[in-house]
Amino acid sequence: MRHQKNTAKLGRNGSHRNAMLANLVCSLIKHRRITTTLAKAKAARPVAEKMVTLGKKGSIHHRRLAAARLHQEDAVRILFNEIAPEHTERPGGYTRIIKLGTRRGDAAQTAILEWVEAGEGSSSAASTSSDSGSATSDTAEESAVESTPETNAPAAEEASSGEKKE
């Protein structure tokens, strides 16, 4: 009997399942977002979160543990250099699963597995933090909005003048 055995079998034996989950997590690390079945996403989520935890620790021992699980050095490099530093302040919950619906061919439930952005997790903390940080981001957004119409204005004038000539 399989009492209290919570591992999703996914119709595969253990070595095939581990290889598939490693490949899913490597794809998630490289592409930042993957679309897969809901069952695979739920099975890959703990593996991905454990890899980020190893990345946050950052020692050579933890890098070797991640490489032993993932089998792709470039994915381990991206994990330790880019993804883990983004989540240093976050205590957990590095991924999210967004349900998409059923797949047309076999009616399997599909989902998107993606990283939670570093700023999103602390949005409530950011809103309660000092106003100097939010003022900086507001001015950056305003300058980006202001620069957009100026750069598009000459192109719009040329397009409208070109239409008038024809």
Steps between C-alpha positions, in 0.01 A plus 500: 500500500609857425381664818642852545708478182435838341727474196310539174595202284405670170487163324878455510756307698724684743800571279284617209297723734814656652648566155174655378471725805865606464435592136185692592687700765790569260251628242339715768839643596598575140167631370355641827158352411380163372165362392438140602231282652369592841626176656853552369499863612394397851774237506770736365420786737667351814809406298531854361453658841764273656741598224446870577564428867829337404578799280437742784753316719749539217795285613687264270345206685149626424596570140616139464179371659297702249713378210455141614122542495465709183782352281540828305782735593359797309171474690689482831699810401182695419340378822787610723587824317159639403199329658620438857626859554156630395338304784743566786243687709219254427460218757334258256233473234722576204267356234136532404269271308236655275234261374420530130224248436486177305723403210312430180662171403464301822302730732792519745496793742773744398675763707779758488782462750696822542722686744343752730665834430732625770305823555155339506544299817586806703235726345316535829830568674596750232174689540554525875866595463631855483367728230846567360514160329154532351568858388805384309303234315216747430734752343663229291159391372398859427817568306447184297142605426607851408775384267274261312270760336796717400673215323179385333387850399742545204418153372129574524544829313697330224237229469219752483687718247573192292131415492412853390745485208345186361 
